[in-house]
Amino acid sequence: MPAEPLAAQATATRPPIKEDAARLLAIVGQAADVRKAATAESLLFNYVLGNGAPKDRHVASIVKVLQSAVDLGYQSWPAEIRNLAIRRDILHVDCGATLYGPVFRALGANSYTGIDKQLTPTRKKFRSRLEKKTVETGFSLVDVMRAVPGLSYMQADEIVFREAFDLVLLQAVTHTTSSVQALFAQIHRSLRPNGEIWFMHENFHCWSGHQTHPRNPSHYDPDNAEQAAMADWAHIGFQPPPGHRLTHFNRLTLTELRKITNTYFEVSQWNEIPERSSVKERLTPPLRAKLSAYTESELTTKQVVCRAVKRELF
């Protein structure tokens, strides 16, 4: 009996097309989950993909750190800007006691350096972004640096590096320094040619710029004296006594911030995120006239997210 043609044999042994499609869709789904980097397992997969397999003695520690990063809510922001971080040396200014560093390394950053003037690298506690409280983790930033190569944390109140980084991250310009001009000059100096800065600015001059109660108009109790001192832009003219929390806020207007940014960087993204719609209803004509020194955007923009490229200064 003649042998069955090879093509016929292949057809007979190949799974039905519907089964192939289902299997491929499952693989696509798994790849999408890994891409989201929402779990410790997917972060570990990304880490190995970008850095190779870690040494056996480091695996358990890396998994523990990445799991804690997920449990405490530190994976979302790096995942949002991961395309900025890939194959870059990152400086995170005012990083705090956070676990962003291991996540950035897992998502492809060459290295991550975090600096903060209040950093205590031996402290075995981290802030939970999900529960809004500090929790015990059983490990410190010193332990994290030992477990994950390419991480560095240091206590510092100024940036002394020169052309050492490709990307500088600054999550809150508001709480950084009274001299944003000096800070941006330091950041500019620390970046390599064509390096970038990404920063978020919490706008002091918006309705909720005081960052305390009332958080929005629906929470405002006009019979509460403390709230009345802050609400409806009253915080802008409020003269805080020594030691008051508002004394530490940066009061740059958006116009001033943009001018300083333009001095050192070419802006590629300037995204003004507005307050909720109910805020504009509070900006009555008499109040608008009283606040005429500010643009409407400065009074109704809650945050600014900026991405910019280092200028060559001569």
PDB file of C-alpha atoms in Angstrom:
ATOM      1  CA  MET A   1       0.000   0.000   0.000  1.00  0.00           C
ATOM      2  CA  PRO A   2       1.532   3.356  -0.992  1.00  0.00           C
ATOM      3  CA  ALA A   3       2.652   5.678   1.835  1.00  0.00           C
ATOM      4  CA  GLU A   4       0.354   8.565   2.688  1.00  0.00           C
ATOM      5  CA  PRO A   5       1.672  11.902   1.374  1.00  0.00           C
ATOM      6  CA  LEU A   6       3.446  14.077   3.975  1.00  0.00           C
ATOM      7  CA  ALA A   7       0.977  16.935   3.423  1.00  0.00           C
ATOM      8  CA  ALA A   8      -1.897  14.617   4.217  1.00  0.00           C
ATOM      9  CA  GLN A   9      -0.105  13.364   7.340  1.00  0.00           C
ATOM     10  CA  ALA A  10       0.440  16.932   8.540  1.00  0.00           C
ATOM     11  CA  THR A  11      -3.213  17.770   7.963  1.00  0.00           C
ATOM     12  CA  ALA A  12      -4.305  14.692   9.882  1.00  0.00           C
ATOM     13  CA  THR A  13      -2.141  15.506  12.935  1.00  0.00           C
ATOM     14  CA  ARG A  14      -2.667  19.276  13.023  1.00  0.00           C
ATOM     15  CA  PRO A  15      -5.265  20.546  15.540  1.00  0.00           C
ATOM     16  CA  PRO A  16      -8.434  22.014  14.058  1.00  0.00           C
ATOM     17  CA  ILE A  17      -8.189  25.686  13.071  1.00  0.00           C
ATOM     18  CA  LYS A  18     -10.628  26.699  15.841  1.00  0.00           C
ATOM     19  CA  GLU A  19      -8.376  25.068  18.441  1.00  0.00           C
ATOM     20  CA  ASP A  20      -5.346  26.880  16.978  1.00  0.00           C
ATOM     21  CA  ALA A  21      -7.159  30.202  17.196  1.00  0.00           C
ATOM     22  CA  ALA A  22      -8.245  29.594  20.784  1.00  0.00           C
ATOM     23  CA  ARG A  23      -4.705  28.641  21.793  1.00  0.00           C
ATOM     24  CA  LEU A  24      -3.235  31.713  20.102  1.00  0.00           C
ATOM     25  CA  LEU A  25      -5.824  33.987  21.714  1.00  0.00           C
ATOM     26  CA  ALA A  26      -4.873  32.546  25.098  1.00  0.00           C
ATOM     27  CA  ILE A  27      -1.211  33.313  24.396  1.00  0.00           C
ATOM     28  CA  VAL A  28      -2.106  36.849  23.318  1.00  0.00           C
ATOM     29  CA  GLY A  29      -4.067  37.289  26.540  1.00  0.00           C
ATOM     30  CA  GLN A  30      -1.133  36.083  28.621  1.00  0.00           C
ATOM     31  CA  ALA A  31       1.214  38.446  26.763  1.00  0.00           C
ATOM     32  CA  ALA A  32      -1.174  41.348  27.389  1.00  0.00           C
ATOM     33  CA  ASP A  33      -1.250  40.535  31.115  1.00  0.00           C
ATOM     34  CA  VAL A  34       2.535  40.487  31.207  1.00  0.00           C
ATOM     35  CA  ARG A  35       2.611  43.815  29.380  1.00  0.00           C
ATOM     36  CA  LYS A  36       0.302  45.386  31.981  1.00  0.00           C
ATOM     37  CA  ALA A  37       2.856  44.491  34.670  1.00  0.00           C
ATOM     38  CA  ALA A  38       0.113  44.469  37.302  1.00  0.00           C
ATOM     39  CA  THR A  39       1.357  41.458  39.272  1.00  0.00           C
ATOM     40  CA  ALA A  40       4.637  40.410  40.840  1.00  0.00           C
ATOM     41  CA  GLU A  41       4.826  37.484  38.399  1.00  0.00           C
ATOM     42  CA  SER A  42       4.480  39.718  35.350  1.00  0.00           C
ATOM     43  CA  LEU A  43       7.026  42.172  36.757  1.00  0.00           C
ATOM     44  CA  LEU A  44       9.468  39.306  37.305  1.00  0.00           C
ATOM     45  CA  PHE A  45       8.889  38.116  33.735  1.00  0.00           C
ATOM     46  CA  ASN A  46       9.632  41.640  32.449  1.00  0.00           C
ATOM     47  CA  TYR A  47      12.711  41.844  34.662  1.00  0.00           C
ATOM     48  CA  VAL A  48      14.131  38.575  33.309  1.00  0.00           C
ATOM     49  CA  LEU A  49      13.269  39.581  29.735  1.00  0.00           C
ATOM     50  CA  GLY A  50      15.197  42.837  30.073  1.00  0.00           C
ATOM     51  CA  ASN A  51      18.029  41.844  32.392  1.00  0.00           C
ATOM     52  CA  GLY A  52      18.427  38.103  32.080  1.00  0.00           C
ATOM     53  CA  ALA A  53      17.879  35.582  34.828  1.00  0.00           C
ATOM     54  CA  PRO A  54      18.959  36.861  38.266  1.00  0.00           C
ATOM     55  CA  LYS A  55      21.413  34.912  40.370  1.00  0.00           C
ATOM     56  CA  ASP A  56      19.755  32.080  42.246  1.00  0.00           C
ATOM     57  CA  ARG A  57      20.456  33.658  45.618  1.00  0.00           C
ATOM     58  CA  HIS A  58      18.627  36.843  44.558  1.00  0.00           C
ATOM     59  CA  VAL A  59      15.445  35.308  43.144  1.00  0.00           C
ATOM     60  CA  ALA A  60      13.501  35.003  46.413  1.00  0.00           C
ATOM     61  CA  SER A  61      14.467  38.535  47.470  1.00  0.00           C
ATOM     62  CA  ILE A  62      13.520  40.054  44.109  1.00  0.00           C
ATOM     63  CA  VAL A  63      10.151  38.302  44.170  1.00  0.00           C
ATOM     64  CA  LYS A  64       9.503  39.551  47.710  1.00  0.00           C
ATOM     65  CA  VAL A  65      10.370  43.134  46.742  1.00  0.00           C
ATOM     66  CA  LEU A  66       8.234  43.048  43.587  1.00  0.00           C
ATOM     67  CA  GLN A  67       5.300  41.509  45.465  1.00  0.00           C
ATOM     68  CA  SER A  68       5.523  44.260  48.075  1.00  0.00           C
ATOM     69  CA  ALA A  69       5.693  46.882  45.315  1.00  0.00           C
ATOM     70  CA  VAL A  70       2.407  45.543  43.915  1.00  0.00           C
ATOM     71  CA  ASP A  71       0.761  45.169  47.334  1.00  0.00           C
ATOM     72  CA  LEU A  72       1.645  48.769  48.223  1.00  0.00           C
ATOM     73  CA  GLY A  73       0.552  50.203  44.861  1.00  0.00           C
ATOM     74  CA  TYR A  74       3.891  51.136  43.303  1.00  0.00           C
ATOM     75  CA  GLN A  75       3.486  49.475  39.904  1.00  0.00           C
ATOM     76  CA  SER A  76       0.856  51.705  38.272  1.00  0.00           C
ATOM     77  CA  TRP A  77       2.791  54.927  37.670  1.00  0.00           C
ATOM     78  CA  PRO A  78       5.954  53.261  36.257  1.00  0.00           C
ATOM     79  CA  ALA A  79       3.735  51.170  33.964  1.00  0.00           C
ATOM     80  CA  GLU A  80       2.074  54.357  32.674  1.00  0.00           C
ATOM     81  CA  ILE A  81       5.400  55.910  31.626  1.00  0.00           C
ATOM     82  CA  ARG A  82       7.364  52.726  30.918  1.00  0.00           C
ATOM     83  CA  ASN A  83       8.195  53.822  27.354  1.00  0.00           C
ATOM     84  CA  LEU A  84      10.151  56.738  28.835  1.00  0.00           C
ATOM     85  CA  ALA A  85      12.158  54.445  31.082  1.00  0.00           C
ATOM     86  CA  ILE A  86      13.311  51.672  28.744  1.00  0.00           C
ATOM     87  CA  ARG A  87      17.114  51.467  28.460  1.00  0.00           C
ATOM     88  CA  ARG A  88      17.554  54.700  30.394  1.00  0.00           C
ATOM     89  CA  ASP A  89      19.449  55.734  33.502  1.00  0.00           C
ATOM     90  CA  ILE A  90      16.839  57.355  35.752  1.00  0.00           C
ATOM     91  CA  LEU A  91      17.161  59.916  38.524  1.00  0.00           C
ATOM     92  CA  HIS A  92      14.083  60.205  40.756  1.00  0.00           C
ATOM     93  CA  VAL A  93      14.137  63.466  42.724  1.00  0.00           C
ATOM     94  CA  ASP A  94      12.362  63.445  46.097  1.00  0.00           C
ATOM     95  CA  CYS A  95      11.730  59.721  45.704  1.00  0.00           C
ATOM     96  CA  GLY A  96      10.728  59.138  49.328  1.00  0.00           C
ATOM     97  CA  ALA A  97      10.695  55.681  50.922  1.00  0.00           C
ATOM     98  CA  THR A  98       9.073  54.065  47.901  1.00  0.00           C
ATOM     99  CA  LEU A  99       9.418  50.960  45.752  1.00  0.00           C
ATOM    100  CA  TYR A 100       9.218  52.611  42.357  1.00  0.00           C
ATOM    101  CA  GLY A 101      12.867  51.774  41.674  1.00  0.00           C
ATOM    102  CA  PRO A 102      12.518  47.969  41.456  1.00  0.00           C
ATOM    103  CA  VAL A 103       9.466  48.382  39.220  1.00  0.00           C
ATOM    104  CA  PHE A 104      11.298  50.707  36.827  1.00  0.00           C
ATOM    105  CA  ARG A 105      14.173  48.222  36.678  1.00  0.00           C
ATOM    106  CA  ALA A 106      11.725  45.416  35.951  1.00  0.00           C
ATOM    107  CA  LEU A 107      10.175  47.472  33.162  1.00  0.00           C
ATOM    108  CA  GLY A 108      13.448  48.040  31.361  1.00  0.00           C
ATOM    109  CA  ALA A 109      15.351  50.923  32.960  1.00  0.00           C
ATOM    110  CA  ASN A 110      19.140  50.521  32.870  1.00  0.00           C
ATOM    111  CA  SER A 111      19.431  51.970  36.368  1.00  0.00           C
ATOM    112  CA  TYR A 112      17.475  53.924  38.939  1.00  0.00           C
ATOM    113  CA  THR A 113      18.827  56.434  41.456  1.00  0.00           C
ATOM    114  CA  GLY A 114      16.502  57.889  44.077  1.00  0.00           C
ATOM    115  CA  ILE A 115      17.441  60.924  46.159  1.00  0.00           C
ATOM    116  CA  ASP A 116      15.541  62.554  49.007  1.00  0.00           C
ATOM    117  CA  LYS A 117      16.691  64.800  51.824  1.00  0.00           C
ATOM    118  CA  GLN A 118      14.525  62.916  54.350  1.00  0.00           C
ATOM    119  CA  LEU A 119      15.438  59.408  53.228  1.00  0.00           C
ATOM    120  CA  THR A 120      16.397  56.798  55.830  1.00  0.00           C
ATOM    121  CA  PRO A 121      17.654  53.808  53.784  1.00  0.00           C
ATOM    122  CA  THR A 122      17.759  51.434  56.789  1.00  0.00           C
ATOM    123  CA  ARG A 123      14.101  51.960  57.745  1.00  0.00           C
ATOM    124  CA  LYS A 124      12.005  48.826  57.229  1.00  0.00           C
ATOM    125  CA  LYS A 125       8.760  50.648  56.576  1.00  0.00           C
ATOM    126  CA  PHE A 126       7.154  51.899  53.371  1.00  0.00           C
ATOM    127  CA  ARG A 127       4.150  54.029  52.598  1.00  0.00           C
ATOM    128  CA  SER A 128       1.200  52.117  51.156  1.00  0.00           C
ATOM    129  CA  ARG A 129      -0.289  54.126  48.314  1.00  0.00           C
ATOM    130  CA  LEU A 130      -3.396  51.955  48.468  1.00  0.00           C
ATOM    131  CA  GLU A 131      -4.109  52.090  52.198  1.00  0.00           C
ATOM    132  CA  LYS A 132      -2.647  55.577  52.758  1.00  0.00           C
ATOM    133  CA  LYS A 133      -0.580  54.462  55.713  1.00  0.00           C
ATOM    134  CA  THR A 134       2.940  53.307  56.561  1.00  0.00           C
ATOM    135  CA  VAL A 135       3.411  49.545  56.834  1.00  0.00           C
ATOM    136  CA  GLU A 136       6.135  47.198  58.038  1.00  0.00           C
ATOM    137  CA  THR A 137       7.755  45.202  55.229  1.00  0.00           C
ATOM    138  CA  GLY A 138      10.620  43.383  56.935  1.00  0.00           C
ATOM    139  CA  PHE A 139      13.164  44.875  54.525  1.00  0.00           C
ATOM    140  CA  SER A 140      14.698  48.297  53.943  1.00  0.00           C
ATOM    141  CA  LEU A 141      15.966  50.225  50.929  1.00  0.00           C
ATOM    142  CA  VAL A 142      19.425  48.897  51.768  1.00  0.00           C
ATOM    143  CA  ASP A 143      18.037  45.381  51.366  1.00  0.00           C
ATOM    144  CA  VAL A 144      16.324  46.392  48.122  1.00  0.00           C
ATOM    145  CA  MET A 145      19.633  47.659  46.714  1.00  0.00           C
ATOM    146  CA  ARG A 146      21.282  44.359  47.599  1.00  0.00           C
ATOM    147  CA  ALA A 147      18.502  42.332  45.989  1.00  0.00           C
ATOM    148  CA  VAL A 148      17.990  44.266  42.755  1.00  0.00           C
ATOM    149  CA  PRO A 149      21.086  45.300  40.754  1.00  0.00           C
ATOM    150  CA  GLY A 150      21.126  48.785  39.280  1.00  0.00           C
ATOM    151  CA  LEU A 151      19.364  50.512  42.163  1.00  0.00           C
ATOM    152  CA  SER A 152      20.752  53.307  44.293  1.00  0.00           C
ATOM    153  CA  TYR A 153      19.154  55.415  47.031  1.00  0.00           C
ATOM    154  CA  MET A 154      20.790  58.290  48.849  1.00  0.00           C
ATOM    155  CA  GLN A 155      19.948  61.030  51.296  1.00  0.00           C
ATOM    156  CA  ALA A 156      20.608  64.374  49.602  1.00  0.00           C
ATOM    157  CA  ASP A 157      19.021  67.811  49.383  1.00  0.00           C
ATOM    158  CA  GLU A 158      20.583  68.832  46.074  1.00  0.00           C
ATOM    159  CA  ILE A 159      21.575  67.228  42.785  1.00  0.00           C
ATOM    160  CA  VAL A 160      25.342  67.127  42.312  1.00  0.00           C
ATOM    161  CA  PHE A 161      25.555  64.803  39.285  1.00  0.00           C
ATOM    162  CA  ARG A 162      26.765  66.008  35.894  1.00  0.00           C
ATOM    163  CA  GLU A 163      25.467  64.467  32.668  1.00  0.00           C
ATOM    164  CA  ALA A 164      24.825  61.168  34.453  1.00  0.00           C
ATOM    165  CA  PHE A 165      21.188  60.469  33.526  1.00  0.00           C
ATOM    166  CA  ASP A 166      18.873  60.139  30.545  1.00  0.00           C
ATOM    167  CA  LEU A 167      15.655  60.813  32.443  1.00  0.00           C
ATOM    168  CA  VAL A 168      14.820  62.785  35.581  1.00  0.00           C
ATOM    169  CA  LEU A 169      11.490  62.202  37.340  1.00  0.00           C
ATOM    170  CA  LEU A 170       9.878  64.679  39.701  1.00  0.00           C
ATOM    171  CA  GLN A 171       6.434  63.728  40.965  1.00  0.00           C
ATOM    172  CA  ALA A 172       5.570  66.884  42.873  1.00  0.00           C
ATOM    173  CA  VAL A 173       7.197  70.219  42.083  1.00  0.00           C
ATOM    174  CA  THR A 174       4.986  71.807  44.761  1.00  0.00           C
ATOM    175  CA  HIS A 175       6.752  70.161  47.685  1.00  0.00           C
ATOM    176  CA  THR A 176      10.282  70.133  46.322  1.00  0.00           C
ATOM    177  CA  THR A 177      12.027  73.431  47.050  1.00  0.00           C
ATOM    178  CA  SER A 178      11.341  77.132  47.380  1.00  0.00           C
ATOM    179  CA  SER A 179      13.620  77.722  44.401  1.00  0.00           C
ATOM    180  CA  VAL A 180      12.354  75.806  41.405  1.00  0.00           C
ATOM    181  CA  GLN A 181      14.755  77.793  39.213  1.00  0.00           C
ATOM    182  CA  ALA A 182      17.744  76.397  41.132  1.00  0.00           C
ATOM    183  CA  LEU A 183      16.265  72.908  41.124  1.00  0.00           C
ATOM    184  CA  PHE A 184      15.692  72.903  37.367  1.00  0.00           C
ATOM    185  CA  ALA A 185      19.238  74.187  36.819  1.00  0.00           C
ATOM    186  CA  GLN A 186      20.532  71.205  38.820  1.00  0.00           C
ATOM    187  CA  ILE A 187      18.328  68.811  36.868  1.00  0.00           C
ATOM    188  CA  HIS A 188      19.518  70.313  33.586  1.00  0.00           C
ATOM    189  CA  ARG A 189      23.133  69.803  34.642  1.00  0.00           C
ATOM    190  CA  SER A 190      22.497  66.197  35.659  1.00  0.00           C
ATOM    191  CA  LEU A 191      21.042  65.219  32.282  1.00  0.00           C
ATOM    192  CA  ARG A 192      22.996  63.980  29.310  1.00  0.00           C
ATOM    193  CA  PRO A 193      22.477  65.668  25.924  1.00  0.00           C
ATOM    194  CA  ASN A 194      18.896  65.029  24.727  1.00  0.00           C
ATOM    195  CA  GLY A 195      17.974  63.810  28.192  1.00  0.00           C
ATOM    196  CA  GLU A 196      14.415  64.370  29.389  1.00  0.00           C
ATOM    197  CA  ILE A 197      12.567  65.563  32.446  1.00  0.00           C
ATOM    198  CA  TRP A 198       9.101  64.320  33.412  1.00  0.00           C
ATOM    199  CA  PHE A 199       7.369  66.163  36.210  1.00  0.00           C
ATOM    200  CA  MET A 200       3.976  66.622  37.805  1.00  0.00           C
ATOM    201  CA  HIS A 201       2.990  69.903  39.383  1.00  0.00           C
ATOM    202  CA  GLU A 202       0.193  70.262  41.930  1.00  0.00           C
ATOM    203  CA  ASN A 203      -1.164  73.747  41.236  1.00  0.00           C
ATOM    204  CA  PHE A 204      -1.383  75.840  44.395  1.00  0.00           C
ATOM    205  CA  HIS A 205      -3.743  78.390  42.838  1.00  0.00           C
ATOM    206  CA  CYS A 206      -6.580  76.012  41.964  1.00  0.00           C
ATOM    207  CA  TRP A 207      -9.652  75.572  44.187  1.00  0.00           C
ATOM    208  CA  SER A 208      -8.160  72.570  46.007  1.00  0.00           C
ATOM    209  CA  GLY A 209      -4.562  73.842  45.902  1.00  0.00           C
ATOM    210  CA  HIS A 210      -4.434  73.975  49.705  1.00  0.00           C
ATOM    211  CA  GLN A 211      -4.555  70.124  49.617  1.00  0.00           C
ATOM    212  CA  THR A 212      -6.644  69.853  52.750  1.00  0.00           C
ATOM    213  CA  HIS A 213     -10.367  70.020  53.560  1.00  0.00           C
ATOM    214  CA  PRO A 214     -12.569  70.806  51.753  1.00  0.00           C
ATOM    215  CA  ARG A 215     -11.265  68.652  48.892  1.00  0.00           C
ATOM    216  CA  ASN A 216     -14.036  69.758  46.528  1.00  0.00           C
ATOM    217  CA  PRO A 217     -17.132  72.018  46.626  1.00  0.00           C
ATOM    218  CA  SER A 218     -19.481  69.188  47.585  1.00  0.00           C
ATOM    219  CA  HIS A 219     -17.491  68.700  50.825  1.00  0.00           C
ATOM    220  CA  TYR A 220     -17.458  72.381  51.771  1.00  0.00           C
ATOM    221  CA  ASP A 221     -19.038  73.311  55.104  1.00  0.00           C
ATOM    222  CA  PRO A 222     -19.233  77.144  55.218  1.00  0.00           C
ATOM    223  CA  ASP A 223     -19.870  77.009  58.967  1.00  0.00           C
ATOM    224  CA  ASN A 224     -16.466  75.394  59.490  1.00  0.00           C
ATOM    225  CA  ALA A 225     -13.976  78.213  60.105  1.00  0.00           C
ATOM    226  CA  GLU A 226     -10.942  76.181  59.024  1.00  0.00           C
ATOM    227  CA  GLN A 227     -12.609  75.221  55.767  1.00  0.00           C
ATOM    228  CA  ALA A 228     -13.820  78.777  55.159  1.00  0.00           C
ATOM    229  CA  ALA A 229     -10.208  79.983  55.437  1.00  0.00           C
ATOM    230  CA  MET A 230      -9.268  77.699  52.536  1.00  0.00           C
ATOM    231  CA  ALA A 231     -12.365  77.357  50.315  1.00  0.00           C
ATOM    232  CA  ASP A 232     -13.174  79.319  47.166  1.00  0.00           C
ATOM    233  CA  TRP A 233      -9.535  80.255  46.589  1.00  0.00           C
ATOM    234  CA  ALA A 234      -9.255  81.954  50.021  1.00  0.00           C
ATOM    235  CA  HIS A 235      -6.023  80.014  50.607  1.00  0.00           C
ATOM    236  CA  ILE A 236      -4.296  82.129  47.950  1.00  0.00           C
ATOM    237  CA  GLY A 237      -4.478  85.216  50.166  1.00  0.00           C
ATOM    238  CA  PHE A 238      -4.120  83.329  53.435  1.00  0.00           C
ATOM    239  CA  GLN A 239      -1.036  84.381  55.428  1.00  0.00           C
ATOM    240  CA  PRO A 240       0.090  81.244  57.259  1.00  0.00           C
ATOM    241  CA  PRO A 241       1.667  81.559  60.701  1.00  0.00           C
ATOM    242  CA  PRO A 242       5.156  80.059  61.283  1.00  0.00           C
ATOM    243  CA  GLY A 243       5.069  76.283  61.100  1.00  0.00           C
ATOM    244  CA  HIS A 244       1.801  76.135  59.176  1.00  0.00           C
ATOM    245  CA  ARG A 245       1.747  73.503  56.416  1.00  0.00           C
ATOM    246  CA  LEU A 246       1.145  76.118  53.704  1.00  0.00           C
ATOM    247  CA  THR A 247       4.486  77.776  54.431  1.00  0.00           C
ATOM    248  CA  HIS A 248       6.182  74.881  52.620  1.00  0.00           C
ATOM    249  CA  PHE A 249       4.064  75.089  49.459  1.00  0.00           C
ATOM    250  CA  ASN A 250       5.521  76.371  46.230  1.00  0.00           C
ATOM    251  CA  ARG A 251       3.331  79.241  45.028  1.00  0.00           C
ATOM    252  CA  LEU A 252       4.550  79.499  41.464  1.00  0.00           C
ATOM    253  CA  THR A 253       1.799  80.251  38.981  1.00  0.00           C
ATOM    254  CA  LEU A 254       1.503  78.037  35.914  1.00  0.00           C
ATOM    255  CA  THR A 255       2.800  80.929  33.806  1.00  0.00           C
ATOM    256  CA  GLU A 256       5.908  81.266  35.991  1.00  0.00           C
ATOM    257  CA  LEU A 257       6.484  77.513  36.012  1.00  0.00           C
ATOM    258  CA  ARG A 258       6.225  77.309  32.232  1.00  0.00           C
ATOM    259  CA  LYS A 259       8.694  80.186  31.857  1.00  0.00           C
ATOM    260  CA  ILE A 260      11.272  78.484  34.101  1.00  0.00           C
ATOM    261  CA  THR A 261      10.732  75.178  32.310  1.00  0.00           C
ATOM    262  CA  ASN A 262      11.269  76.835  28.926  1.00  0.00           C
ATOM    263  CA  THR A 263      14.570  78.270  30.151  1.00  0.00           C
ATOM    264  CA  TYR A 264      16.149  74.857  30.534  1.00  0.00           C
ATOM    265  CA  PHE A 265      14.004  72.509  28.434  1.00  0.00           C
ATOM    266  CA  GLU A 266      12.121  72.162  25.154  1.00  0.00           C
ATOM    267  CA  VAL A 267       8.591  71.192  26.190  1.00  0.00           C
ATOM    268  CA  SER A 268       7.125  68.271  24.239  1.00  0.00           C
ATOM    269  CA  GLN A 269       4.098  67.711  26.500  1.00  0.00           C
ATOM    270  CA  TRP A 270       2.307  70.182  28.760  1.00  0.00           C
ATOM    271  CA  ASN A 271      -0.936  68.606  29.910  1.00  0.00           C
ATOM    272  CA  GLU A 272      -3.142  70.742  32.153  1.00  0.00           C
ATOM    273  CA  ILE A 273      -5.567  68.557  34.109  1.00  0.00           C
ATOM    274  CA  PRO A 274      -8.646  70.565  35.147  1.00  0.00           C
ATOM    275  CA  GLU A 275     -10.497  70.558  38.438  1.00  0.00           C
ATOM    276  CA  ARG A 276     -13.965  68.997  38.478  1.00  0.00           C
ATOM    277  CA  SER A 277     -16.672  70.949  36.654  1.00  0.00           C
ATOM    278  CA  SER A 278     -18.355  72.096  39.880  1.00  0.00           C
ATOM    279  CA  VAL A 279     -15.317  74.292  40.620  1.00  0.00           C
ATOM    280  CA  LYS A 280     -15.960  76.659  37.706  1.00  0.00           C
ATOM    281  CA  GLU A 281     -19.427  77.331  39.091  1.00  0.00           C
ATOM    282  CA  ARG A 282     -17.773  78.746  42.227  1.00  0.00           C
ATOM    283  CA  LEU A 283     -15.746  81.249  40.204  1.00  0.00           C
ATOM    284  CA  THR A 284     -18.390  83.997  40.222  1.00  0.00           C
ATOM    285  CA  PRO A 285     -17.780  87.322  38.412  1.00  0.00           C
ATOM    286  CA  PRO A 286     -17.024  89.211  41.663  1.00  0.00           C
ATOM    287  CA  LEU A 287     -14.577  86.523  42.756  1.00  0.00           C
ATOM    288  CA  ARG A 288     -13.025  86.393  39.296  1.00  0.00           C
ATOM    289  CA  ALA A 289     -12.474  90.147  39.450  1.00  0.00           C
ATOM    290  CA  LYS A 290     -10.841  89.790  42.867  1.00  0.00           C
ATOM    291  CA  LEU A 291      -8.467  87.178  41.432  1.00  0.00           C
ATOM    292  CA  SER A 292      -7.725  89.080  38.235  1.00  0.00           C
ATOM    293  CA  ALA A 293      -3.972  88.657  38.731  1.00  0.00           C
ATOM    294  CA  TYR A 294      -4.364  85.013  37.703  1.00  0.00           C
ATOM    295  CA  THR A 295      -5.512  83.466  34.457  1.00  0.00           C
ATOM    296  CA  GLU A 296      -8.623  81.316  34.486  1.00  0.00           C
ATOM    297  CA  SER A 297      -6.427  78.325  33.667  1.00  0.00           C
ATOM    298  CA  GLU A 298      -4.286  79.019  36.740  1.00  0.00           C
ATOM    299  CA  LEU A 299      -7.412  79.041  38.901  1.00  0.00           C
ATOM    300  CA  THR A 300      -9.069  75.927  37.462  1.00  0.00           C
ATOM    301  CA  THR A 301      -6.156  73.607  36.588  1.00  0.00           C
ATOM    302  CA  LYS A 302      -5.525  70.994  39.266  1.00  0.00           C
ATOM    303  CA  GLN A 303      -2.297  69.476  37.936  1.00  0.00           C
ATOM    304  CA  VAL A 304       0.209  69.837  35.146  1.00  0.00           C
ATOM    305  CA  VAL A 305       2.078  66.890  33.672  1.00  0.00           C
ATOM    306  CA  CYS A 306       5.121  67.937  31.675  1.00  0.00           C
ATOM    307  CA  ARG A 307       7.625  66.116  29.511  1.00  0.00           C
ATOM    308  CA  ALA A 308      10.536  68.100  28.118  1.00  0.00           C
ATOM    309  CA  VAL A 309      13.970  67.679  26.511  1.00  0.00           C
ATOM    310  CA  LYS A 310      17.173  69.268  27.776  1.00  0.00           C
ATOM    311  CA  ARG A 311      18.124  72.492  25.998  1.00  0.00           C
ATOM    312  CA  GLU A 312      21.695  73.164  25.019  1.00  0.00           C
ATOM    313  CA  LEU A 313      22.602  76.352  26.906  1.00  0.00           C
ATOM    314  CA  PHE A 314      25.425  78.556  25.688  1.00  0.00           C
TER     315      PHE A 314
END
